[in-house]
Amino acid sequence: MDKALKSNRRDFLKIAATAGGGLLIGFNWSACDSPKMKVVSNEEIFDKAINYNSFLSISPTNHVVIYSPNPELGQNIKTSFPMIVAEELDVDWSNVRVKQAFLDTEKYDRQVTGGSGAMPHSWQRLRQAGATARQMLMEAAAKRLEVPLSSLTTDNGNVVHGSKKLSYGELATEAASLPVPENVALKDINDFKIIGTAVKNVDNDAMFTGQPLYGLDVYRENMLHAMIQRPPFGMKLKQVDAEAAKKVKGVKDVLTFKDNVAVIGEGTWPLMKARKLLKIAYEPIGGTLESTAFHDKKFDELLNSGAGEVKRKDGDVKTAFKSASRIIKSEYQCPFLSHSPMEPMNFFANVKEDSVELIGPSQTPDRARNAAAKICGIDPEKVSVALTRLGGGFGRRLRADFVEEAVELSKMLKAPVKLTWSREDDITGGAYRPAVKYRFEAALNDKNELIGYKLSGAGINAGNTTRENNFPAGAIENLEIRSAEYKSPITTNAWRAPITNFLAFAEQSFLDEVAEAMGKDPVELRLGLLDKAKERPVGEIHYDIDRMKGVIKTVAEKSNWGKKEGVSQGFSVYFSHRSYVAQVAEAKIKDGQAVLDKIYAVTDCGIVINPTGADQQVRGGMLDGMGHAMFANLTFTDGVADQKNFDSYRLIRMKEIPEIETHFIDNGIDPTGLGEPALPPTGGAVANAIYKVSGQRMRNQPFINQEGINNFNLGSPA
């Protein structure tokens, strides 16, 4: 059935033909994830275009241009957004052009990349923008041909009436003079031509040919380069001897600010050499210089004392556990992790007398702008932010610390500055995934029924360590979820699929332990709990039971769950960022050794815009979840990270990646999140498969550090 949307006239602004002619329609992204930019159909009239929130423009040459409002960090939003507009506009995809928008908060409420929220927010408005333009073009054609609007159709950038065709380019000027329709019909999803087809990333050619796209590519005549030596966590600068560093050819100066020592020069290579020659002494700010052993002790103190806040409590938990015939207990722990994007932190800042120019990769450009304005004591409106493509972010670039450093230095030097972090800076510089420890307890009665469930989480700078309303909450009569936090000088930040990136592994591993204790199949246990939640819900249900059951049943079918000879299977399912992902990992004995062989993933993220991009998102999330669960580990000694580069901070290698088979549920609902949901369940599926094949429970990450793991080959599955 066709959908229709009523447009608000304030959401749509149009102007008459400019010098080159053409129709320009602006649409309000305030409820989406977007900025304003000026967009026109060709570069010759670019300077004459009028700024709006965001624009769809149609040129006399039939080209459609849209400025992508959200920072692009690999989630493919720069491709999928224009696909939606082109679909409703009914144009030839080869005629679509897309460009990155600048920051402008005067007309946009949210211009952020994070939380897998861009598509859910923008889906309807993008469709409406394309459909409104199409409607106006058809009205222009009806007027010119003197035929009823109902007699017209569109096809590939043309309005069609019988054997006659009028291109959008021919009609653009006339359409610009018409009133914007208040109600526009959206396509039936069964009529989609572009959405649901494989479309290559719009930046592919530029990436493959090495064209400048990233923050590290930014160049400005006469700009200075800067690198910074930062203090260990919990320490401050005492003194510095920079004489030797200043003698390195290409080094212009060494500055200190806020306990940092900055080396300034003509390029990054002389700065890297000079930094090694700095003689710096630090002193403690006060308190304990923290190490990993200290953190382990804090976890136990918090969990044993029952500290923290009860986030959810259903039923009578105390009585349930007191009357239990059996109680299953387990603890799971994860370390700090670095985000480690391919492109280390960097930013360009040019502080002028009464304005600031910023260029670089940021997931939160408005945060960067406000930070710069505060440092310089000017209004945020006097700070411009141009976004480059991000060479990875995973939450690290939600912060603005690296932007603040660039601004501080440009202000001090009264010159444009490009700040670059080294790989070592990136790994040792903080904003890590929080280290967390969980304690689970499950109570079984004399009928072997699950009657009680307790989860206590303790995290370091983790905020709420739980997602208290996620499954199995709502399916168990007596449930208590508690969260405690220890404040540390070690800085943390959102890390891809915050909290759930480890919590899902712990929850899904523990549910397998409960299933084993009950003598039940792990898949059947979860389906039974979901049936219970649907028939007799306990408290509020914050997840879609049918969607979760759908991915569980589908992955069980695709993987032939429990029916394969010589294969040990591990199951996991999770809901996060509005989407549902179920996975089955398979391990086998090959040449006398157990290896991870294959993983199946079934995802319900609503309508899939671009199958190629969606598949890459799922695979990338799984590799992230698998690799970090198996190998990544960040430990501390006296406030200093022990791992400093990829020689000691272990990531997954190509030869260690098993076969991955992906499937998507085609349910026709509006798109939900996809950048993060595939990561959380992966660790649990892998851990449960490892247990099935080796008898070794994986309760601590990274798995490679667990005693006895040498019985399982974490190397090549081949």
XYZ file of C-alpha atoms in Angstrom:
718
model
C 0.000 0.000 0.000
C 1.293 3.461 -0.891
C 2.361 5.669 1.979
C 1.744 9.391 1.984
C 3.416 12.111 4.003
C 2.235 15.621 4.632
C 5.008 18.132 4.155
C 5.466 21.163 6.340
C 6.126 24.252 4.222
C 8.912 25.205 6.605
C 10.600 21.894 5.788
C 10.707 22.588 2.089
C 12.189 25.697 0.492
C 12.511 26.190 -3.215
C 13.996 28.882 -5.383
C 13.462 29.755 -8.993
C 16.005 28.877 -11.637
C 19.486 30.213 -11.048
C 21.857 31.252 -13.786
C 22.126 27.704 -15.088
C 18.476 26.873 -14.471
C 17.267 24.084 -12.246
C 15.076 23.117 -9.359
C 16.469 23.122 -5.833
C 14.532 21.681 -2.934
C 15.736 21.979 0.626
C 14.500 19.669 3.323
C 14.749 19.998 7.070
C 16.986 17.401 8.714
C 16.222 18.504 12.260
C 14.666 15.157 13.123
C 17.399 13.275 11.295
C 21.157 13.268 11.743
C 22.179 16.074 9.503
C 23.630 19.505 8.692
C 22.894 22.245 6.212
C 24.966 22.897 3.146
C 24.582 24.615 -0.130
C 24.122 22.234 -3.001
C 23.699 22.893 -6.676
C 23.672 20.805 -9.814
C 26.989 21.955 -11.229
C 30.109 23.696 -9.993
C 29.628 26.767 -12.206
C 26.632 27.958 -10.166
C 27.877 26.623 -6.828
C 28.758 30.080 -5.490
C 25.322 31.413 -6.457
C 23.385 28.719 -4.619
C 21.353 29.605 -1.549
C 22.121 27.836 1.712
C 19.470 25.585 3.223
C 19.388 22.815 5.781
C 20.242 20.349 3.058
C 19.416 20.144 -0.632
C 18.270 17.985 -3.416
C 19.038 19.761 -6.688
C 18.042 18.845 -10.186
C 20.082 20.321 -13.005
C 19.166 20.865 -16.634
C 21.529 17.974 -17.368
C 19.426 15.657 -15.187
C 22.051 15.428 -12.457
C 20.846 15.129 -8.878
C 23.102 16.376 -6.089
C 22.672 15.811 -2.371
C 24.991 16.871 0.411
C 25.470 14.056 2.877
C 24.784 15.550 6.314
C 26.380 12.944 8.586
C 30.084 12.295 9.126
C 31.098 9.271 7.053
C 33.312 6.783 8.884
C 32.673 3.648 6.883
C 29.022 3.046 7.750
C 28.191 3.790 4.084
C 25.776 6.604 4.914
C 27.247 8.753 2.164
C 26.016 6.171 -0.339
C 22.761 4.974 1.213
C 21.288 8.441 1.855
C 21.317 9.481 -1.817
C 20.058 6.026 -2.814
C 16.860 6.736 -0.880
C 16.390 10.159 -2.461
C 17.071 8.777 -5.930
C 14.594 5.956 -5.349
C 11.677 8.245 -4.571
C 12.734 10.733 -7.231
C 12.880 7.879 -9.741
C 16.156 8.812 -11.414
C 19.068 7.002 -12.962
C 21.548 6.283 -10.151
C 24.464 7.070 -12.473
C 23.249 10.684 -12.552
C 23.319 11.092 -8.766
C 26.149 13.043 -7.121
C 26.831 13.321 -3.401
C 29.062 15.646 -1.413
C 29.924 15.976 2.266
C 28.165 18.773 4.139
C 29.750 21.205 6.558
C 28.497 21.698 10.097
C 25.637 24.152 10.567
C 23.613 23.940 13.764
C 21.371 26.897 12.980
C 19.146 24.667 10.897
C 19.920 21.180 12.173
C 19.351 19.651 15.578
C 21.697 16.721 15.230
C 24.726 16.154 13.032
C 26.337 13.150 14.600
C 27.598 9.719 13.627
C 27.064 7.366 16.540
C 24.594 4.910 17.992
C 23.677 3.443 14.586
C 20.993 6.104 14.443
C 21.437 7.977 11.165
C 19.218 5.818 8.984
C 16.344 5.371 11.468
C 16.233 9.149 11.899
C 16.545 10.108 8.241
C 14.648 7.424 6.351
C 11.262 9.119 6.059
C 12.587 12.630 5.368
C 14.908 11.409 2.639
C 12.015 9.625 0.972
C 9.825 12.676 1.316
C 12.474 14.910 -0.259
C 12.705 12.715 -3.346
C 8.963 12.158 -3.615
C 8.198 15.872 -3.313
C 10.562 16.747 -6.153
C 9.073 13.995 -8.307
C 5.558 15.258 -7.657
C 6.487 18.826 -8.654
C 8.157 17.640 -11.846
C 5.054 15.659 -12.772
C 2.861 18.693 -12.096
C 5.086 20.777 -14.382
C 4.787 18.130 -17.100
C 1.014 17.954 -16.723
C 0.791 21.713 -17.132
C 3.032 21.769 -20.216
C 1.306 18.827 -21.919
C -2.155 19.909 -20.759
C -2.978 16.444 -19.496
C -4.261 15.157 -16.156
C -1.578 14.478 -13.541
C -3.007 10.988 -13.087
C -2.116 10.144 -16.691
C 1.615 10.605 -16.063
C 4.272 8.248 -14.783
C 8.005 8.602 -14.226
C 10.890 6.460 -15.323
C 14.626 6.893 -14.903
C 14.608 10.682 -14.714
C 11.781 11.269 -17.179
C 8.087 12.084 -16.929
C 6.221 9.805 -19.325
C 2.867 10.298 -21.086
C 2.197 7.598 -23.615
C 5.007 7.775 -26.161
C 6.141 11.207 -24.979
C 9.011 11.712 -22.537
C 10.137 14.874 -20.830
C 13.403 14.741 -18.907
C 13.580 16.149 -15.401
C 16.173 18.604 -16.670
C 13.705 19.979 -19.219
C 11.085 20.455 -16.517
C 13.255 21.693 -13.656
C 12.790 25.418 -14.255
C 9.011 25.148 -14.644
C 8.738 22.949 -11.570
C 10.554 25.587 -9.526
C 7.689 28.017 -10.040
C 5.033 25.661 -8.678
C 3.765 25.482 -5.079
C 5.304 22.788 -2.922
C 2.681 20.035 -2.465
C 1.554 19.396 1.084
C 0.877 15.705 0.569
C 3.117 13.408 -1.424
C 2.732 9.716 -2.078
C 5.696 7.487 -1.301
C 6.508 4.422 -3.326
C 5.280 1.036 -2.263
C 8.360 -0.846 -1.107
C 7.583 -3.553 -3.664
C 8.237 -0.990 -6.404
C 11.755 -0.080 -5.280
C 14.332 -0.138 -8.075
C 17.444 1.242 -6.356
C 16.857 0.410 -2.696
C 17.743 -3.229 -2.184
C 20.282 -3.346 -5.021
C 24.046 -3.533 -4.643
C 25.575 -0.084 -5.127
C 29.277 0.610 -4.751
C 30.519 3.173 -2.243
C 30.464 6.645 -3.796
C 33.989 7.302 -2.479
C 35.492 4.122 -3.904
C 37.191 5.729 -6.892
C 38.719 8.476 -4.756
C 39.923 5.957 -2.179
C 41.376 3.578 -4.762
C 43.233 6.347 -6.589
C 44.562 8.025 -3.456
C 42.643 11.271 -3.767
C 42.473 13.425 -0.628
C 39.505 12.405 1.521
C 40.796 12.075 5.079
C 42.008 14.391 7.802
C 45.569 13.238 7.249
C 45.243 14.526 3.669
C 44.505 18.103 4.752
C 47.109 20.573 3.538
C 47.243 24.331 3.802
C 50.004 26.633 2.583
C 52.288 27.706 5.456
C 50.638 25.448 8.019
C 52.689 24.052 10.885
C 52.722 20.428 11.992
C 52.468 19.383 15.616
C 52.852 16.237 17.711
C 52.363 16.017 21.466
C 53.887 14.042 24.307
C 51.142 13.525 26.911
C 51.584 12.589 30.590
C 50.765 9.138 31.989
C 47.336 8.796 33.605
C 47.377 10.214 37.122
C 50.521 12.294 36.569
C 51.406 15.881 35.678
C 54.368 17.575 34.028
C 57.233 18.452 36.377
C 59.969 19.597 34.000
C 61.192 19.188 30.444
C 64.556 19.492 28.707
C 63.950 20.099 24.995
C 67.396 21.272 23.861
C 68.237 18.132 21.897
C 64.792 17.982 20.327
C 65.019 21.566 19.089
C 68.199 20.764 17.168
C 66.464 18.250 14.876
C 66.241 19.614 11.340
C 62.658 20.610 10.567
C 61.729 21.348 14.193
C 60.749 24.962 14.825
C 59.781 24.999 18.498
C 58.806 23.002 21.597
C 55.876 24.273 23.674
C 54.254 23.178 26.919
C 50.582 23.521 27.781
C 48.275 21.711 30.205
C 50.977 19.158 31.154
C 51.559 18.423 27.458
C 54.795 18.933 25.536
C 54.225 19.828 21.884
C 56.874 19.623 19.184
C 56.253 22.002 16.283
C 57.801 21.758 12.835
C 57.590 21.289 9.094
C 56.398 17.686 8.973
C 55.583 14.667 11.120
C 58.814 12.730 10.551
C 61.168 15.276 12.169
C 58.632 15.680 14.986
C 58.595 11.946 15.682
C 62.386 11.935 15.843
C 62.472 15.004 18.059
C 59.942 13.647 20.549
C 62.256 10.746 21.332
C 64.915 13.244 22.387
C 62.707 15.042 24.909
C 63.758 14.578 28.526
C 60.557 14.836 30.559
C 59.961 14.339 34.272
C 56.456 13.774 35.664
C 55.045 13.674 39.175
C 51.846 12.112 40.563
C 48.779 14.307 40.793
C 47.834 12.441 43.960
C 46.537 9.015 44.918
C 47.507 5.659 43.442
C 49.150 5.296 40.058
C 46.813 2.648 38.741
C 47.776 -0.750 37.383
C 45.752 -3.706 36.139
C 46.118 -5.561 39.444
C 44.684 -2.515 41.223
C 41.668 -2.539 38.901
C 41.075 -6.253 39.508
C 40.988 -5.555 43.223
C 38.491 -2.726 42.739
C 36.185 -4.988 40.734
C 36.045 -7.525 43.553
C 35.488 -4.840 46.174
C 32.525 -3.431 44.275
C 30.937 -6.803 43.545
C 31.480 -8.256 47.017
C 30.120 -5.182 48.770
C 26.947 -5.024 46.708
C 27.805 -1.436 45.785
C 26.098 0.485 43.064
C 22.550 1.059 41.935
C 19.776 -1.433 41.314
C 18.764 -0.776 37.727
C 15.869 -3.233 37.548
C 14.123 -5.477 40.044
C 11.223 -7.784 39.260
C 9.495 -10.094 41.725
C 10.975 -11.400 44.973
C 14.572 -12.216 44.132
C 15.647 -12.930 47.699
C 12.957 -15.578 48.242
C 13.582 -17.155 44.842
C 17.256 -17.727 45.585
C 16.593 -18.808 49.154
C 14.193 -21.495 47.963
C 16.282 -22.600 44.981
C 17.339 -26.218 44.595
C 20.385 -25.182 42.583
C 22.229 -21.918 41.966
C 24.548 -21.432 38.990
C 27.194 -18.723 39.384
C 29.756 -17.324 36.963
C 31.951 -14.261 36.540
C 33.102 -12.685 33.290
C 35.722 -9.985 32.840
C 36.980 -7.817 29.996
C 39.967 -5.455 29.722
C 40.309 -1.921 28.466
C 40.477 -1.738 24.672
C 41.806 0.850 22.253
C 39.579 1.927 19.371
C 42.575 1.681 17.022
C 41.021 3.157 13.870
C 43.104 2.883 10.726
C 43.565 6.660 10.726
C 45.003 7.949 14.031
C 43.558 11.088 15.606
C 44.318 14.309 13.735
C 42.801 17.734 13.105
C 43.545 21.039 11.404
C 42.888 24.318 13.225
C 43.389 27.879 12.114
C 42.669 30.331 14.929
C 42.277 33.852 13.608
C 41.596 37.113 15.430
C 37.845 36.627 15.687
C 37.146 33.233 14.104
C 38.340 29.654 13.915
C 38.533 27.327 10.931
C 38.445 23.603 11.681
C 38.934 20.761 9.203
C 39.114 17.089 10.041
C 37.474 13.810 11.029
C 34.920 14.079 13.833
C 31.859 12.068 14.784
C 30.555 15.073 16.731
C 31.468 18.231 14.792
C 29.263 20.426 16.986
C 31.196 19.303 20.058
C 34.409 20.222 18.241
C 33.014 23.626 17.357
C 31.857 24.391 20.899
C 35.193 23.292 22.344
C 37.072 25.595 19.965
C 34.746 28.494 20.745
C 35.280 28.048 24.482
C 39.072 27.956 24.149
C 39.111 31.099 22.010
C 36.403 32.955 23.905
C 34.241 33.527 20.832
C 30.704 32.640 19.771
C 30.331 29.139 18.290
C 28.847 30.730 15.167
C 32.305 32.111 14.413
C 33.785 28.612 14.207
C 33.476 26.764 10.884
C 33.844 22.987 10.715
C 34.547 21.171 7.454
C 34.288 17.406 7.699
C 36.653 14.978 6.046
C 35.916 11.299 5.652
C 36.863 9.435 8.835
C 39.383 6.624 8.596
C 37.461 4.757 11.287
C 35.977 6.052 14.499
C 34.208 3.335 16.509
C 33.312 5.969 19.119
C 36.796 7.419 19.605
C 36.021 10.445 17.473
C 32.947 11.266 19.520
C 35.388 13.110 21.773
C 36.977 16.453 20.946
C 40.230 16.214 22.909
C 42.390 16.052 19.782
C 40.493 19.007 18.300
C 41.068 21.014 21.483
C 44.802 20.319 21.276
C 44.979 21.579 17.698
C 43.056 24.737 18.622
C 45.228 25.412 21.688
C 48.382 25.184 19.598
C 47.062 27.307 16.734
C 46.024 29.949 19.235
C 49.461 29.932 20.895
C 51.372 29.961 17.604
C 49.037 32.370 15.814
C 49.268 30.115 12.765
C 47.370 27.268 11.102
C 48.306 23.952 12.714
C 47.769 20.352 11.705
C 47.989 18.064 14.733
C 48.796 14.390 14.154
C 48.781 11.527 16.654
C 51.086 8.563 16.060
C 49.851 4.996 16.396
C 51.513 4.857 19.827
C 49.686 8.053 20.818
C 46.423 6.512 19.702
C 46.852 3.308 21.724
C 48.299 4.898 24.851
C 46.291 8.136 24.751
C 43.141 6.973 26.426
C 39.393 7.126 25.712
C 39.339 3.330 25.909
C 36.519 0.841 26.081
C 35.871 0.561 29.833
C 37.150 -2.483 31.672
C 34.199 -4.340 33.260
C 33.488 -7.398 35.394
C 30.127 -9.158 35.672
C 28.770 -11.605 38.233
C 25.805 -13.755 37.214
C 23.585 -16.006 39.295
C 20.656 -18.165 38.209
C 18.259 -20.007 40.540
C 16.605 -23.302 39.566
C 13.752 -24.906 41.508
C 13.198 -28.610 42.148
C 11.337 -28.858 38.831
C 14.442 -27.687 36.986
C 12.810 -24.360 36.138
C 14.605 -21.015 35.989
C 12.992 -18.946 38.755
C 15.616 -16.300 39.535
C 18.308 -14.279 37.792
C 20.851 -11.808 39.129
C 23.429 -9.710 37.315
C 25.882 -7.351 38.979
C 28.262 -5.254 36.908
C 31.337 -3.313 38.035
C 33.055 -1.013 35.567
C 35.875 1.507 35.432
C 34.512 4.827 34.174
C 31.773 2.789 32.509
C 28.642 4.598 33.671
C 25.843 2.049 33.634
C 27.517 -1.312 33.009
C 24.219 -3.010 32.110
C 21.385 -2.829 29.656
C 18.827 -3.756 32.264
C 15.830 -3.911 29.943
C 17.362 -6.245 27.374
C 16.538 -9.954 27.172
C 16.223 -12.013 29.382
C 14.577 -9.224 31.420
C 10.821 -9.620 31.123
C 11.042 -13.394 30.809
C 12.064 -14.305 34.379
C 9.733 -13.742 37.363
C 12.433 -12.787 39.829
C 15.235 -10.671 38.435
C 17.687 -8.113 39.773
C 20.237 -6.129 37.795
C 22.751 -3.908 39.542
C 25.525 -1.626 38.292
C 28.526 -0.097 40.088
C 31.288 2.184 38.854
C 34.812 3.063 39.915
C 36.087 6.496 38.868
C 39.618 6.369 37.473
C 41.979 8.919 35.869
C 42.207 6.559 32.897
C 39.890 8.065 30.310
C 37.192 5.942 28.674
C 34.665 6.489 25.935
C 31.959 4.811 23.916
C 33.468 1.890 22.001
C 31.563 0.302 19.122
C 28.259 -0.993 20.580
C 28.941 0.582 23.994
C 28.690 -1.810 26.957
C 26.863 -4.464 24.900
C 30.133 -5.208 23.074
C 31.119 -7.267 26.134
C 27.853 -7.630 28.051
C 26.304 -9.632 25.205
C 29.201 -12.104 25.297
C 28.845 -12.513 29.060
C 25.039 -12.842 29.036
C 24.942 -15.266 26.130
C 27.754 -17.377 27.553
C 26.027 -17.530 30.926
C 22.700 -18.518 29.362
C 24.519 -21.439 27.749
C 25.831 -22.414 31.179
C 22.268 -22.285 32.513
C 21.001 -24.344 29.576
C 23.644 -26.992 30.251
C 22.734 -27.100 33.954
C 19.076 -27.551 33.010
C 19.867 -30.154 30.354
C 18.290 -28.005 27.658
C 19.297 -27.098 24.131
C 20.649 -23.493 24.167
C 18.390 -22.392 21.310
C 15.314 -23.970 22.847
C 16.045 -22.324 26.190
C 16.012 -18.872 24.621
C 12.922 -19.550 22.534
C 11.160 -20.844 25.625
C 12.049 -17.724 27.588
C 10.799 -15.538 24.740
C 7.510 -17.460 24.638
C 7.207 -16.900 28.351
C 7.887 -13.185 27.940
C 5.135 -12.978 25.350
C 2.559 -15.018 27.216
C 3.323 -13.862 30.771
C 5.538 -10.765 30.603
C 7.249 -9.651 33.789
C 7.461 -5.865 33.966
C 8.081 -3.856 30.818
C 9.343 -5.475 27.614
C 11.718 -3.229 25.689
C 12.515 -5.574 22.799
C 10.425 -7.068 20.001
C 9.873 -10.708 20.898
C 8.793 -11.797 17.436
C 11.769 -10.150 15.709
C 14.150 -11.832 18.124
C 12.493 -15.204 17.635
C 12.658 -14.662 13.889
C 16.446 -14.315 13.760
C 16.891 -17.239 16.177
C 14.797 -19.617 14.115
C 16.341 -18.485 10.844
C 19.949 -18.903 11.962
C 19.106 -22.314 13.419
C 17.681 -23.291 10.028
C 20.539 -21.823 7.972
C 23.210 -23.447 10.153
C 21.352 -26.763 10.433
C 21.618 -26.337 14.211
C 22.338 -29.496 16.159
C 22.217 -31.778 13.131
C 25.767 -31.726 11.800
C 28.220 -34.535 12.340
C 31.713 -33.614 13.496
C 30.787 -29.966 14.080
C 30.532 -28.188 17.437
C 28.148 -25.248 17.330
C 27.862 -22.222 19.583
C 24.817 -19.974 19.604
C 24.238 -16.318 20.511
C 21.544 -13.711 19.920
C 21.311 -10.041 20.842
C 19.227 -6.916 20.476
C 20.943 -3.558 20.246
C 20.463 -0.280 18.360
C 16.923 -1.321 17.401
C 18.131 -4.408 15.498
C 18.413 -8.141 16.138
C 21.279 -10.448 15.233
C 21.554 -14.195 15.860
C 24.745 -16.121 15.175
C 25.977 -19.688 15.141
C 29.724 -20.317 15.274
C 31.120 -23.674 14.243
C 34.301 -25.348 15.433
C 35.823 -28.562 14.111
C 38.703 -30.889 14.799
C 41.157 -30.533 11.940
C 44.445 -32.376 11.864
C 43.982 -33.251 15.509
C 43.347 -29.673 16.639
C 40.155 -27.700 17.303
C 39.656 -24.670 15.037
C 36.976 -22.055 14.465
C 35.633 -22.905 11.030
C 32.560 -20.847 10.176
C 30.039 -18.340 11.543
C 26.468 -17.816 10.371
C 24.744 -14.494 11.035
C 21.096 -13.562 10.557
C 20.235 -9.880 10.926
C 16.902 -8.130 11.248
C 17.547 -4.446 10.590
C 14.382 -3.734 8.643
C 14.599 -2.773 4.980
C 18.135 -3.209 3.657
C 19.046 -0.132 1.622
C 22.229 -1.440 0.027
C 22.910 -5.190 0.307
C 26.625 -4.681 -0.359
C 26.986 -2.062 2.348
C 24.817 -4.025 4.772
C 26.817 -7.188 4.276
C 30.048 -5.285 4.884
C 28.650 -3.757 8.066
C 27.671 -7.148 9.467
C 30.961 -8.795 8.523
C 32.973 -5.872 9.868
C 31.089 -5.901 13.146
C 31.595 -9.652 13.508
C 35.327 -9.405 12.827
C 35.553 -6.609 15.375
C 33.678 -8.670 17.954
C 35.562 -11.865 17.226
C 39.032 -10.375 16.999
C 38.789 -8.282 20.155
C 37.258 -11.126 22.159
C 40.045 -13.464 21.102
C 43.144 -11.286 21.125
C 42.931 -7.637 22.212
C 44.178 -6.689 25.659
C 45.252 -3.393 27.209
C 46.912 -3.520 30.626
C 48.458 -0.811 32.804
C 51.488 -0.376 35.024
C 51.612 2.795 37.122
C 49.243 4.705 34.851
C 51.011 3.742 31.625
C 49.592 1.386 29.013
C 51.830 -1.659 28.594
C 50.813 -2.146 24.957
C 51.924 0.637 22.641
C 51.627 -0.569 19.058
C 50.331 -3.500 17.068
C 53.372 -5.599 17.910
C 51.977 -5.963 21.446
C 48.353 -4.853 21.057
C 47.070 -7.897 19.231
C 44.386 -7.657 16.544
C 42.884 -10.425 14.458
C 44.843 -11.381 11.324
C 43.563 -12.241 7.892
C 44.460 -15.909 8.194
C 42.497 -16.160 11.452
C 39.169 -15.149 9.945
C 36.758 -18.054 9.467
C 34.170 -18.327 6.731
C 31.215 -15.998 7.357
C 27.736 -16.507 5.930
C 25.268 -13.645 6.275
C 21.483 -13.467 5.875
C 18.939 -10.706 6.357
C 15.298 -10.868 7.403
C 13.064 -9.278 4.768
C 10.189 -7.952 6.855
C 9.529 -4.618 5.147
C 9.742 -2.468 8.279
C 11.533 0.867 8.303
C 15.333 0.508 8.635
C 16.855 0.169 12.085
C 20.510 0.366 13.175
C 23.227 -1.643 11.449
C 26.680 -0.199 12.185
C 26.953 -1.885 15.584
C 24.391 -4.687 16.185
C 26.424 -7.521 14.615
C 29.335 -7.033 17.031
C 27.790 -7.861 20.452
C 26.625 -11.446 19.801
C 29.826 -12.609 18.083
C 31.949 -13.152 21.178
C 29.255 -15.311 22.762
C 28.775 -17.484 19.684
C 32.536 -18.050 19.402
C 32.958 -18.726 23.140
C 30.094 -21.223 23.164
C 31.541 -23.017 20.135
C 34.958 -23.169 21.811
C 33.361 -24.778 24.856
C 31.506 -27.352 22.753
C 34.635 -28.466 20.942
C 37.220 -28.152 23.729
C 35.339 -28.259 27.031
C 36.931 -24.926 27.952
C 34.629 -22.122 29.127
C 35.705 -18.680 27.955
C 34.844 -16.320 30.819
C 37.563 -13.708 30.412
C 38.689 -11.750 27.408
C 40.933 -12.000 25.543
C 40.413 -15.733 25.102
C 44.024 -16.212 24.073
C 45.141 -15.413 27.641
C 42.968 -18.046 29.292
C 44.603 -21.093 30.757
C 44.146 -24.148 28.580
C 43.291 -22.214 25.443
C 46.232 -23.879 23.709
C 43.835 -26.767 23.159
C 42.049 -24.529 20.671
C 43.775 -23.183 17.572
C 43.065 -19.466 17.245
C 45.032 -19.435 14.032
C 44.006 -20.296 10.497
C 40.859 -22.406 10.054
C 42.268 -23.727 6.788
